[in-house]
PDB file of C-alpha atoms and ligand atoms in Angstrom:
ATOM      1  CA  UNK A  29       0.000   0.000   0.000  1.00 76.00           C
ATOM      2  CA  UNK A  30       1.512   3.371  -0.907  1.00 90.00           C
ATOM      3  CA  UNK A  31       1.762   5.867   1.933  1.00 95.00           C
ATOM      4  CA  UNK A  32      -0.440   8.854   1.259  1.00 97.00           C
ATOM      5  CA  UNK A  33      -0.436  12.097   3.212  1.00 97.00           C
ATOM      6  CA  UNK A  34      -3.233  14.618   2.943  1.00 98.00           C
ATOM      7  CA  UNK A  35      -2.806  17.984   4.660  1.00 98.00           C
ATOM      8  CA  UNK A  36      -5.534  19.057   7.069  1.00 97.00           C
ATOM      9  CA  UNK A  37      -4.258  22.591   7.429  1.00 95.00           C
ATOM     10  CA  UNK A  38      -1.515  24.489   5.613  1.00 94.00           C
ATOM     11  CA  UNK A  39       1.056  24.377   8.404  1.00 92.00           C
ATOM     12  CA  UNK A  40      -0.020  21.595  10.782  1.00 97.00           C
ATOM     13  CA  UNK A  41      -1.940  18.326  10.668  1.00 98.00           C
ATOM     14  CA  UNK A  42      -2.245  15.628   8.037  1.00 98.00           C
ATOM     15  CA  UNK A  43      -4.054  12.323   7.517  1.00 98.00           C
ATOM     16  CA  UNK A  44      -1.780   9.404   6.688  1.00 98.00           C
ATOM     17  CA  UNK A  45      -3.034   6.260   4.989  1.00 98.00           C
ATOM     18  CA  UNK A  46      -1.135   3.241   3.725  1.00 98.00           C
ATOM     19  CA  UNK A  47       0.434   2.410   7.100  1.00 98.00           C
ATOM     20  CA  UNK A  48      -0.651  -0.632   9.108  1.00 98.00           C
ATOM     21  CA  UNK A  49       0.532   0.196  12.608  1.00 98.00           C
ATOM     22  CA  UNK A  50      -0.216  -3.353  13.779  1.00 98.00           C
ATOM     23  CA  UNK A  51       2.720  -4.718  11.791  1.00 98.00           C
ATOM     24  CA  UNK A  52       6.476  -4.164  12.052  1.00 98.00           C
ATOM     25  CA  UNK A  53       7.442  -1.109  10.011  1.00 98.00           C
ATOM     26  CA  UNK A  54      10.221  -0.987   7.446  1.00 97.00           C
ATOM     27  CA  UNK A  55      12.953   1.618   7.819  1.00 98.00           C
ATOM     28  CA  UNK A  56      11.432   3.430   4.839  1.00 97.00           C
ATOM     29  CA  UNK A  57       8.015   3.537   6.510  1.00 97.00           C
ATOM     30  CA  UNK A  58       9.459   4.873   9.766  1.00 98.00           C
ATOM     31  CA  UNK A  59      11.414   7.489   7.817  1.00 98.00           C
ATOM     32  CA  UNK A  60       8.254   8.499   5.942  1.00 97.00           C
ATOM     33  CA  UNK A  61       6.299   8.927   9.167  1.00 98.00           C
ATOM     34  CA  UNK A  62       9.107  10.926  10.771  1.00 98.00           C
ATOM     35  CA  UNK A  63       9.313  13.140   7.694  1.00 98.00           C
ATOM     36  CA  UNK A  64       5.537  13.586   7.936  1.00 98.00           C
ATOM     37  CA  UNK A  65       5.878  14.566  11.594  1.00 98.00           C
ATOM     38  CA  UNK A  66       8.617  17.076  10.787  1.00 98.00           C
ATOM     39  CA  UNK A  67       6.436  18.614   8.086  1.00 98.00           C
ATOM     40  CA  UNK A  68       2.960  18.448   9.698  1.00 98.00           C
ATOM     41  CA  UNK A  69       3.583  18.009  13.493  1.00 98.00           C
ATOM     42  CA  UNK A  70       0.247  16.191  13.925  1.00 98.00           C
ATOM     43  CA  UNK A  71      -0.554  13.019  11.991  1.00 98.00           C
ATOM     44  CA  UNK A  72      -3.890  11.215  12.024  1.00 98.00           C
ATOM     45  CA  UNK A  73      -3.724   7.520  11.091  1.00 98.00           C
ATOM     46  CA  UNK A  74      -7.288   6.268  10.750  1.00 98.00           C
ATOM     47  CA  UNK A  75      -8.386   2.646  11.065  1.00 98.00           C
ATOM     48  CA  UNK A  76      -5.640   1.451  13.428  1.00 98.00           C
ATOM     49  CA  UNK A  77      -7.327  -1.216  15.577  1.00 98.00           C
ATOM     50  CA  UNK A  78      -4.417  -1.745  17.960  1.00 98.00           C
ATOM     51  CA  UNK A  79      -3.767  -3.944  20.954  1.00 98.00           C
ATOM     52  CA  UNK A  80      -1.641  -2.410  23.704  1.00 98.00           C
ATOM     53  CA  UNK A  81       1.325  -4.535  22.565  1.00 98.00           C
ATOM     54  CA  UNK A  82       0.967  -3.321  18.979  1.00 98.00           C
ATOM     55  CA  UNK A  83       0.746   0.286  20.100  1.00 98.00           C
ATOM     56  CA  UNK A  84       3.920  -0.122  22.173  1.00 98.00           C
ATOM     57  CA  UNK A  85       5.785  -1.814  19.325  1.00 98.00           C
ATOM     58  CA  UNK A  86       4.728   0.892  16.854  1.00 98.00           C
ATOM     59  CA  UNK A  87       5.742   3.643  19.282  1.00 98.00           C
ATOM     60  CA  UNK A  88       9.214   2.130  19.806  1.00 98.00           C
ATOM     61  CA  UNK A  89       9.967   2.829  16.129  1.00 98.00           C
ATOM     62  CA  UNK A  90      10.308   6.460  17.155  1.00 98.00           C
ATOM     63  CA  UNK A  91      12.680   6.089  20.086  1.00 97.00           C
ATOM     64  CA  UNK A  92      12.748   5.048  23.728  1.00 96.00           C
ATOM     65  CA  UNK A  93       9.502   5.224  25.657  1.00 96.00           C
ATOM     66  CA  UNK A  94       8.746   7.778  28.287  1.00 91.00           C
ATOM     67  CA  UNK A  95       7.321   5.902  31.247  1.00 82.00           C
ATOM     68  CA  UNK A  96       5.548   6.752  34.461  1.00 72.00           C
ATOM     69  CA  UNK A  97       3.063   9.237  33.017  1.00 66.00           C
ATOM     70  CA  UNK A  98       0.544   8.134  35.654  1.00 62.00           C
ATOM     71  CA  UNK A  99       2.976   9.132  38.390  1.00 62.00           C
ATOM     72  CA  UNK A 100       0.260  10.173  40.817  1.00 65.00           C
ATOM     73  CA  UNK A 101      -1.577   6.833  40.591  1.00 68.00           C
ATOM     74  CA  UNK A 102      -0.499   3.981  42.881  1.00 72.00           C
ATOM     75  CA  UNK A 103       0.818   0.982  40.948  1.00 73.00           C
ATOM     76  CA  UNK A 104      -1.941  -1.345  42.171  1.00 78.00           C
ATOM     77  CA  UNK A 105      -4.602   1.049  40.870  1.00 82.00           C
ATOM     78  CA  UNK A 106      -3.265   1.180  37.311  1.00 90.00           C
ATOM     79  CA  UNK A 107      -5.601  -0.099  34.595  1.00 93.00           C
ATOM     80  CA  UNK A 108      -2.872  -0.165  31.947  1.00 94.00           C
ATOM     81  CA  UNK A 109       0.837  -1.000  31.940  1.00 93.00           C
ATOM     82  CA  UNK A 110       3.009   1.874  33.242  1.00 93.00           C
ATOM     83  CA  UNK A 111       4.267   2.385  29.683  1.00 94.00           C
ATOM     84  CA  UNK A 112       0.840   3.924  28.970  1.00 96.00           C
ATOM     85  CA  UNK A 113      -0.761   7.151  30.010  1.00 95.00           C
ATOM     86  CA  UNK A 114      -4.315   6.109  30.762  1.00 95.00           C
ATOM     87  CA  UNK A 115      -6.365   8.878  29.193  1.00 96.00           C
ATOM     88  CA  UNK A 116      -9.665   7.112  29.898  1.00 97.00           C
ATOM     89  CA  UNK A 117     -12.318   7.844  32.486  1.00 97.00           C
ATOM     90  CA  UNK A 118     -12.254   4.222  33.667  1.00 97.00           C
ATOM     91  CA  UNK A 119     -10.886   2.564  36.765  1.00 95.00           C
ATOM     92  CA  UNK A 120      -9.166  -0.805  36.973  1.00 94.00           C
ATOM     93  CA  UNK A 121     -12.480  -2.677  37.075  1.00 95.00           C
ATOM     94  CA  UNK A 122     -13.741  -0.866  33.960  1.00 95.00           C
ATOM     95  CA  UNK A 123     -16.159   1.368  35.879  1.00 96.00           C
ATOM     96  CA  UNK A 124     -16.353   5.095  35.202  1.00 97.00           C
ATOM     97  CA  UNK A 125     -14.343   7.193  37.653  1.00 96.00           C
ATOM     98  CA  UNK A 126     -16.393   8.816  40.395  1.00 96.00           C
ATOM     99  CA  UNK A 127     -16.747  12.571  40.407  1.00 96.00           C
ATOM    100  CA  UNK A 128     -14.235  13.083  43.229  1.00 92.00           C
ATOM    101  CA  UNK A 129     -11.785  10.417  42.089  1.00 92.00           C
ATOM    102  CA  UNK A 130      -8.187  11.597  42.354  1.00 87.00           C
ATOM    103  CA  UNK A 131      -7.194  10.341  38.914  1.00 89.00           C
ATOM    104  CA  UNK A 132     -10.213  12.069  37.376  1.00 91.00           C
ATOM    105  CA  UNK A 133      -9.204  15.299  39.102  1.00 88.00           C
ATOM    106  CA  UNK A 134      -5.642  15.063  37.822  1.00 86.00           C
ATOM    107  CA  UNK A 135      -6.856  14.251  34.294  1.00 90.00           C
ATOM    108  CA  UNK A 136      -8.810  17.508  34.232  1.00 94.00           C
ATOM    109  CA  UNK A 137      -5.391  19.094  33.701  1.00 95.00           C
ATOM    110  CA  UNK A 138      -5.614  17.837  30.096  1.00 97.00           C
ATOM    111  CA  UNK A 139      -8.305  20.450  29.522  1.00 98.00           C
ATOM    112  CA  UNK A 140      -5.606  23.130  29.751  1.00 98.00           C
ATOM    113  CA  UNK A 141      -3.359  23.766  26.747  1.00 98.00           C
ATOM    114  CA  UNK A 142      -0.116  21.896  27.347  1.00 98.00           C
ATOM    115  CA  UNK A 143       2.826  20.029  25.903  1.00 98.00           C
ATOM    116  CA  UNK A 144       3.221  16.514  27.335  1.00 97.00           C
ATOM    117  CA  UNK A 145       5.799  16.104  30.078  1.00 96.00           C
ATOM    118  CA  UNK A 146       7.105  19.654  29.725  1.00 97.00           C
ATOM    119  CA  UNK A 147       7.516  19.369  33.522  1.00 96.00           C
ATOM    120  CA  UNK A 148      10.327  16.847  32.992  1.00 96.00           C
ATOM    121  CA  UNK A 149      13.884  18.046  32.506  1.00 94.00           C
ATOM    122  CA  UNK A 150      13.932  16.112  29.227  1.00 94.00           C
ATOM    123  CA  UNK A 151      10.453  16.758  27.861  1.00 96.00           C
ATOM    124  CA  UNK A 152       8.538  14.353  25.608  1.00 97.00           C
ATOM    125  CA  UNK A 153       9.091  14.063  21.870  1.00 97.00           C
ATOM    126  CA  UNK A 154       6.129  12.280  20.260  1.00 98.00           C
ATOM    127  CA  UNK A 155       2.817  11.313  21.843  1.00 98.00           C
ATOM    128  CA  UNK A 156       0.667   8.632  20.213  1.00 98.00           C
ATOM    129  CA  UNK A 157      -2.966   8.557  21.258  1.00 98.00           C
ATOM    130  CA  UNK A 158      -5.096   5.592  20.298  1.00 98.00           C
ATOM    131  CA  UNK A 159      -8.877   5.952  20.241  1.00 98.00           C
ATOM    132  CA  UNK A 160     -10.278   2.681  21.592  1.00 98.00           C
ATOM    133  CA  UNK A 161     -13.670   4.062  22.665  1.00 98.00           C
ATOM    134  CA  UNK A 162     -14.291   7.590  21.500  1.00 98.00           C
ATOM    135  CA  UNK A 163     -16.789  10.366  21.967  1.00 96.00           C
ATOM    136  CA  UNK A 164     -17.979  11.994  18.800  1.00 90.00           C
ATOM    137  CA  UNK A 165     -19.827  15.160  19.733  1.00 85.00           C
ATOM    138  CA  UNK A 166     -17.607  16.300  22.614  1.00 96.00           C
ATOM    139  CA  UNK A 167     -14.182  15.375  23.915  1.00 97.00           C
ATOM    140  CA  UNK A 168     -12.435  16.676  20.805  1.00 98.00           C
ATOM    141  CA  UNK A 169      -8.684  17.084  21.018  1.00 98.00           C
ATOM    142  CA  UNK A 170      -7.333  20.411  19.820  1.00 98.00           C
ATOM    143  CA  UNK A 171      -3.793  21.116  18.634  1.00 98.00           C
ATOM    144  CA  UNK A 172      -2.046  24.463  18.395  1.00 98.00           C
ATOM    145  CA  UNK A 173       0.794  25.069  15.954  1.00 98.00           C
ATOM    146  CA  UNK A 174       3.580  26.621  17.978  1.00 98.00           C
ATOM    147  CA  UNK A 175       5.812  27.164  14.971  1.00 98.00           C
ATOM    148  CA  UNK A 176       3.185  29.248  13.207  1.00 98.00           C
ATOM    149  CA  UNK A 177       2.451  31.039  16.491  1.00 98.00           C
ATOM    150  CA  UNK A 178       6.135  31.940  16.824  1.00 98.00           C
ATOM    151  CA  UNK A 179       6.358  33.116  13.210  1.00 98.00           C
ATOM    152  CA  UNK A 180       3.376  35.414  13.734  1.00 98.00           C
ATOM    153  CA  UNK A 181       4.969  37.282  16.662  1.00 98.00           C
ATOM    154  CA  UNK A 182       6.167  40.791  15.884  1.00 98.00           C
ATOM    155  CA  UNK A 183       9.921  41.372  15.768  1.00 98.00           C
ATOM    156  CA  UNK A 184      10.076  43.051  19.179  1.00 98.00           C
ATOM    157  CA  UNK A 185       8.295  40.158  20.889  1.00 98.00           C
ATOM    158  CA  UNK A 186      10.494  37.631  19.091  1.00 98.00           C
ATOM    159  CA  UNK A 187      13.557  39.431  20.432  1.00 98.00           C
ATOM    160  CA  UNK A 188      12.059  39.562  23.916  1.00 98.00           C
ATOM    161  CA  UNK A 189      11.212  35.851  24.139  1.00 98.00           C
ATOM    162  CA  UNK A 190      14.362  34.569  22.399  1.00 98.00           C
ATOM    163  CA  UNK A 191      16.399  33.775  25.504  1.00 97.00           C
ATOM    164  CA  UNK A 192      13.697  33.515  28.154  1.00 98.00           C
ATOM    165  CA  UNK A 193      13.627  30.426  30.366  1.00 98.00           C
ATOM    166  CA  UNK A 194      10.465  29.208  32.116  1.00 98.00           C
ATOM    167  CA  UNK A 195       9.874  26.987  35.129  1.00 98.00           C
ATOM    168  CA  UNK A 196       7.507  24.079  34.464  1.00 98.00           C
ATOM    169  CA  UNK A 197       5.892  21.877  37.104  1.00 97.00           C
ATOM    170  CA  UNK A 198       2.782  19.736  37.502  1.00 95.00           C
ATOM    171  CA  UNK A 199       2.148  21.757  40.633  1.00 95.00           C
ATOM    172  CA  UNK A 200       1.687  24.909  38.555  1.00 97.00           C
ATOM    173  CA  UNK A 201      -0.854  23.387  36.154  1.00 96.00           C
ATOM    174  CA  UNK A 202      -2.783  21.797  39.005  1.00 94.00           C
ATOM    175  CA  UNK A 203      -2.805  25.050  40.936  1.00 94.00           C
ATOM    176  CA  UNK A 204      -4.520  26.697  37.957  1.00 95.00           C
ATOM    177  CA  UNK A 205      -7.414  24.286  38.524  1.00 94.00           C
ATOM    178  CA  UNK A 206      -7.549  24.938  42.245  1.00 93.00           C
ATOM    179  CA  UNK A 207      -5.508  22.074  43.615  1.00 88.00           C
ATOM    180  CA  UNK A 208      -3.989  23.461  46.763  1.00 84.00           C
ATOM    181  CA  UNK A 209      -2.639  20.521  48.695  1.00 84.00           C
ATOM    182  CA  UNK A 210       0.487  18.702  47.700  1.00 88.00           C
ATOM    183  CA  UNK A 211       2.180  16.054  49.796  1.00 90.00           C
ATOM    184  CA  UNK A 212       5.803  16.695  50.797  1.00 92.00           C
ATOM    185  CA  UNK A 213       7.030  13.921  48.477  1.00 92.00           C
ATOM    186  CA  UNK A 214       4.921  15.357  45.624  1.00 89.00           C
ATOM    187  CA  UNK A 215       6.584  18.727  46.130  1.00 91.00           C
ATOM    188  CA  UNK A 216       9.914  16.962  45.659  1.00 92.00           C
ATOM    189  CA  UNK A 217       8.893  14.814  42.673  1.00 91.00           C
ATOM    190  CA  UNK A 218       7.122  17.781  41.033  1.00 93.00           C
ATOM    191  CA  UNK A 219       9.998  20.201  41.554  1.00 95.00           C
ATOM    192  CA  UNK A 220      10.078  22.739  38.714  1.00 97.00           C
ATOM    193  CA  UNK A 221      12.363  22.194  35.734  1.00 97.00           C
ATOM    194  CA  UNK A 222      13.714  24.801  33.337  1.00 98.00           C
ATOM    195  CA  UNK A 223      12.716  25.008  29.676  1.00 98.00           C
ATOM    196  CA  UNK A 224      13.557  27.561  27.027  1.00 98.00           C
ATOM    197  CA  UNK A 225      10.546  29.527  25.825  1.00 98.00           C
ATOM    198  CA  UNK A 226      11.796  29.383  22.234  1.00 98.00           C
ATOM    199  CA  UNK A 227      12.888  26.026  20.864  1.00 97.00           C
ATOM    200  CA  UNK A 228      14.534  25.180  17.577  1.00 97.00           C
ATOM    201  CA  UNK A 229      13.424  21.968  15.909  1.00 96.00           C
ATOM    202  CA  UNK A 230      16.516  19.772  15.497  1.00 95.00           C
ATOM    203  CA  UNK A 231      15.587  18.634  11.964  1.00 95.00           C
ATOM    204  CA  UNK A 232      13.732  21.525  10.355  1.00 96.00           C
ATOM    205  CA  UNK A 233      15.564  24.312  12.194  1.00 97.00           C
ATOM    206  CA  UNK A 234      12.233  26.035  12.710  1.00 97.00           C
ATOM    207  CA  UNK A 235      11.660  28.001  15.880  1.00 98.00           C
ATOM    208  CA  UNK A 236       8.569  27.490  18.007  1.00 98.00           C
ATOM    209  CA  UNK A 237       7.118  28.730  21.271  1.00 98.00           C
ATOM    210  CA  UNK A 238       7.426  26.167  24.047  1.00 98.00           C
ATOM    211  CA  UNK A 239       4.350  27.032  26.076  1.00 98.00           C
ATOM    212  CA  UNK A 240       2.426  24.756  28.444  1.00 98.00           C
ATOM    213  CA  UNK A 241      -0.042  24.935  31.320  1.00 98.00           C
ATOM    214  CA  UNK A 242       2.820  23.630  33.455  1.00 98.00           C
ATOM    215  CA  UNK A 243       4.609  27.014  33.307  1.00 98.00           C
ATOM    216  CA  UNK A 244       4.580  28.875  36.626  1.00 98.00           C
ATOM    217  CA  UNK A 245       7.427  31.358  36.325  1.00 98.00           C
ATOM    218  CA  UNK A 246       9.902  33.019  33.988  1.00 98.00           C
ATOM    219  CA  UNK A 247      13.423  33.045  35.394  1.00 98.00           C
ATOM    220  CA  UNK A 248      14.366  36.541  36.527  1.00 98.00           C
ATOM    221  CA  UNK A 249      10.867  38.011  36.182  1.00 98.00           C
ATOM    222  CA  UNK A 250       8.430  39.009  38.919  1.00 98.00           C
ATOM    223  CA  UNK A 251       5.874  36.223  39.025  1.00 98.00           C
ATOM    224  CA  UNK A 252       2.668  38.155  38.230  1.00 98.00           C
ATOM    225  CA  UNK A 253       4.363  39.885  35.309  1.00 98.00           C
ATOM    226  CA  UNK A 254       5.579  36.524  34.029  1.00 98.00           C
ATOM    227  CA  UNK A 255       2.191  34.878  34.313  1.00 98.00           C
ATOM    228  CA  UNK A 256       0.415  37.790  32.644  1.00 98.00           C
ATOM    229  CA  UNK A 257       2.892  37.580  29.745  1.00 98.00           C
ATOM    230  CA  UNK A 258       2.522  33.808  29.481  1.00 98.00           C
ATOM    231  CA  UNK A 259      -1.249  34.295  29.299  1.00 98.00           C
ATOM    232  CA  UNK A 260      -0.841  36.794  26.482  1.00 98.00           C
ATOM    233  CA  UNK A 261       1.370  34.361  24.586  1.00 98.00           C
ATOM    234  CA  UNK A 262      -1.076  31.495  25.216  1.00 98.00           C
ATOM    235  CA  UNK A 263      -3.938  33.585  23.907  1.00 98.00           C
ATOM    236  CA  UNK A 264      -1.929  34.463  20.813  1.00 98.00           C
ATOM    237  CA  UNK A 265      -0.761  30.895  20.164  1.00 98.00           C
ATOM    238  CA  UNK A 266      -4.204  29.329  20.463  1.00 98.00           C
ATOM    239  CA  UNK A 267      -6.065  31.626  18.096  1.00 98.00           C
ATOM    240  CA  UNK A 268      -8.294  29.635  15.760  1.00 97.00           C
ATOM    241  CA  UNK A 269      -5.966  30.194  12.811  1.00 97.00           C
ATOM    242  CA  UNK A 270      -3.274  28.122  14.568  1.00 98.00           C
ATOM    243  CA  UNK A 271      -5.570  25.325  15.795  1.00 98.00           C
ATOM    244  CA  UNK A 272      -6.596  21.980  14.354  1.00 98.00           C
ATOM    245  CA  UNK A 273      -9.637  20.393  16.031  1.00 98.00           C
ATOM    246  CA  UNK A 274      -9.585  16.615  15.957  1.00 98.00           C
ATOM    247  CA  UNK A 275     -12.987  14.942  16.067  1.00 98.00           C
ATOM    248  CA  UNK A 276     -12.418  11.319  16.988  1.00 98.00           C
ATOM    249  CA  UNK A 277     -13.389   8.225  15.040  1.00 98.00           C
ATOM    250  CA  UNK A 278     -12.893   4.848  16.707  1.00 98.00           C
ATOM    251  CA  UNK A 279      -9.430   3.424  15.945  1.00 98.00           C
ATOM    252  CA  UNK A 280      -7.861   6.731  15.037  1.00 98.00           C
ATOM    253  CA  UNK A 281      -4.222   6.833  16.035  1.00 98.00           C
ATOM    254  CA  UNK A 282      -3.179  10.452  16.421  1.00 99.00           C
ATOM    255  CA  UNK A 283       0.471  11.307  16.895  1.00 98.00           C
ATOM    256  CA  UNK A 284       1.958  14.721  17.575  1.00 98.00           C
ATOM    257  CA  UNK A 285       5.302  16.370  18.136  1.00 98.00           C
ATOM    258  CA  UNK A 286       5.311  17.910  21.618  1.00 98.00           C
ATOM    259  CA  UNK A 287       8.271  20.092  20.647  1.00 98.00           C
ATOM    260  CA  UNK A 288       6.217  22.125  18.182  1.00 98.00           C
ATOM    261  CA  UNK A 289       2.588  21.800  19.305  1.00 98.00           C
ATOM    262  CA  UNK A 290       0.333  22.189  22.325  1.00 98.00           C
ATOM    263  CA  UNK A 291      -2.910  20.304  22.792  1.00 98.00           C
ATOM    264  CA  UNK A 292      -5.931  20.062  25.059  1.00 98.00           C
ATOM    265  CA  UNK A 293      -9.078  17.959  25.368  1.00 98.00           C
ATOM    266  CA  UNK A 294     -12.495  19.598  25.385  1.00 98.00           C
ATOM    267  CA  UNK A 295     -15.151  18.912  27.976  1.00 97.00           C
ATOM    268  CA  UNK A 296     -17.398  15.877  27.676  1.00 97.00           C
ATOM    269  CA  UNK A 297     -19.916  14.097  29.891  1.00 96.00           C
ATOM    270  CA  UNK A 298     -17.319  11.898  31.550  1.00 96.00           C
ATOM    271  CA  UNK A 299     -19.531  10.809  34.443  1.00 96.00           C
ATOM    272  CA  UNK A 300     -21.932   9.113  32.023  1.00 96.00           C
ATOM    273  CA  UNK A 301     -20.094   8.417  28.775  1.00 97.00           C
ATOM    274  CA  UNK A 302     -17.056   6.164  28.351  1.00 97.00           C
ATOM    275  CA  UNK A 303     -13.999   7.528  26.560  1.00 98.00           C
ATOM    276  CA  UNK A 304     -11.019   5.187  26.406  1.00 98.00           C
ATOM    277  CA  UNK A 305      -7.931   6.692  24.828  1.00 98.00           C
ATOM    278  CA  UNK A 306      -4.467   5.295  25.492  1.00 98.00           C
ATOM    279  CA  UNK A 307      -1.278   7.258  25.088  1.00 98.00           C
ATOM    280  CA  UNK A 308       2.267   6.145  24.534  1.00 98.00           C
ATOM    281  CA  UNK A 309       5.039   8.694  24.523  1.00 98.00           C
ATOM    282  CA  UNK A 310       8.625   8.833  23.335  1.00 98.00           C
ATOM    283  CA  UNK A 311      11.377  10.578  25.211  1.00 95.00           C
ATOM    284  CA  UNK A 312      12.793  13.846  23.954  1.00 92.00           C
ATOM    285  CA  UNK A 313      16.251  14.443  22.578  1.00 86.00           C
ATOM    286  CA  UNK A 314      17.719  16.303  25.542  1.00 89.00           C
ATOM    287  CA  UNK A 315      17.508  19.273  27.839  1.00 92.00           C
ATOM    288  CA  UNK A 316      16.333  22.600  26.446  1.00 93.00           C
ATOM    289  CA  UNK A 317      18.365  24.365  29.152  1.00 93.00           C
ATOM    290  CA  UNK A 318      21.753  23.028  30.137  1.00 82.00           C
ATOM    291  CA  UNK A 319      21.758  24.516  33.640  1.00 72.00           C
ATOM    292  CA  UNK A 320      18.956  22.492  35.208  1.00 73.00           C
ATOM    293  CA  UNK A 321      19.838  23.372  38.807  1.00 54.00           C
ATOM    294  CA  UNK A 322      16.871  25.056  40.434  1.00 48.00           C
ATOM    295  CA  UNK A 323      16.599  26.139  44.047  1.00 40.00           C
TER     296      UNK A 323
HETATM  297  C1  OGA B 404      -2.827  13.352  26.341  1.00 69.23           C
HETATM  298  C2  OGA B 404      -3.897  14.338  26.371  1.00 69.23           C
HETATM  299  C3  OGA B 404      -6.035  14.718  25.393  1.00 69.23           C
HETATM  300  C4  OGA B 404      -7.268  13.952  25.124  1.00 69.23           C
HETATM  301  O1  OGA B 404      -3.113  12.167  26.106  1.00 69.23           O
HETATM  302  O2  OGA B 404      -1.662  13.737  26.519  1.00 69.23           O
HETATM  303  O3  OGA B 404      -3.682  15.459  26.729  1.00 69.23           O
HETATM  304  O4  OGA B 404      -7.914  14.240  24.129  1.00 69.23           O
HETATM  305  N1  OGA B 404      -5.067  13.891  25.923  1.00 69.23           N
HETATM  306  O5  OGA B 404      -7.615  13.079  25.918  1.00 69.23           O
HETATM  307 MN1   MN B 405      -1.456  15.674  26.945  1.00 69.23          MN
END
């Protein structure tokens, strides 16, 4: 089957057919997908009816896995292997999570625009999200093109952001949603990391804004001034002209480059409707800031 790529938007998003993600990929197929990612940043592969093992094997074509995405869930409560981020609203027994369930609360963070694992010193490269049970009228996933958002900044703002460094932590994104209590060991494991605000894609050389809900400070700036500026940039970067809205079909496999995009999920009736999406993630290429030491 020839690989075909059809653009969804001029600068980001494409549908790829002619790949069977259930099977081992040839080097040429992997290279074609990586080239598609470099060009489009978000690829939609429809009709991929994957088992967990097949999803893991397909993901490994793109580098080592990022594990432990469910870091706040105790191991004996996990529904999926720790190599998966469980993006469902289901518990281990297959029942829908209760309204006050801790995992449900943490998952609400996905409603904020973010880049996966930007709170890790080495942030994620690709995320691959498999739609096992999907919602069709709500629960869309939206993607923002951070390369186009960077390009559209005026020259003065580009100069201002060029060398800025932000602090990212899960604590900051949770605080935005009103989480106030963090255990002492969570404060240690969620210690902020440093990330450049402007990244350069290692293959295309394109610059992009590295924004995320996990940002809570800009190094050297008063905090309120930093957060007001980050809000301005977020508002700019998520204007409709930079956004692709993905409406799910069962067995879609959607993969995105966290280095050049942000994403968020939209609200759906999660207390009554099942949505079972499973994410695998590959590790990034390195630090964006060499001096990681932080207080
Ligand atoms: C994710 C995520 C959004 C969604 O898997 O990283 O943010 O649509 N998911 O569930
Ligand atoms: Mn995410």
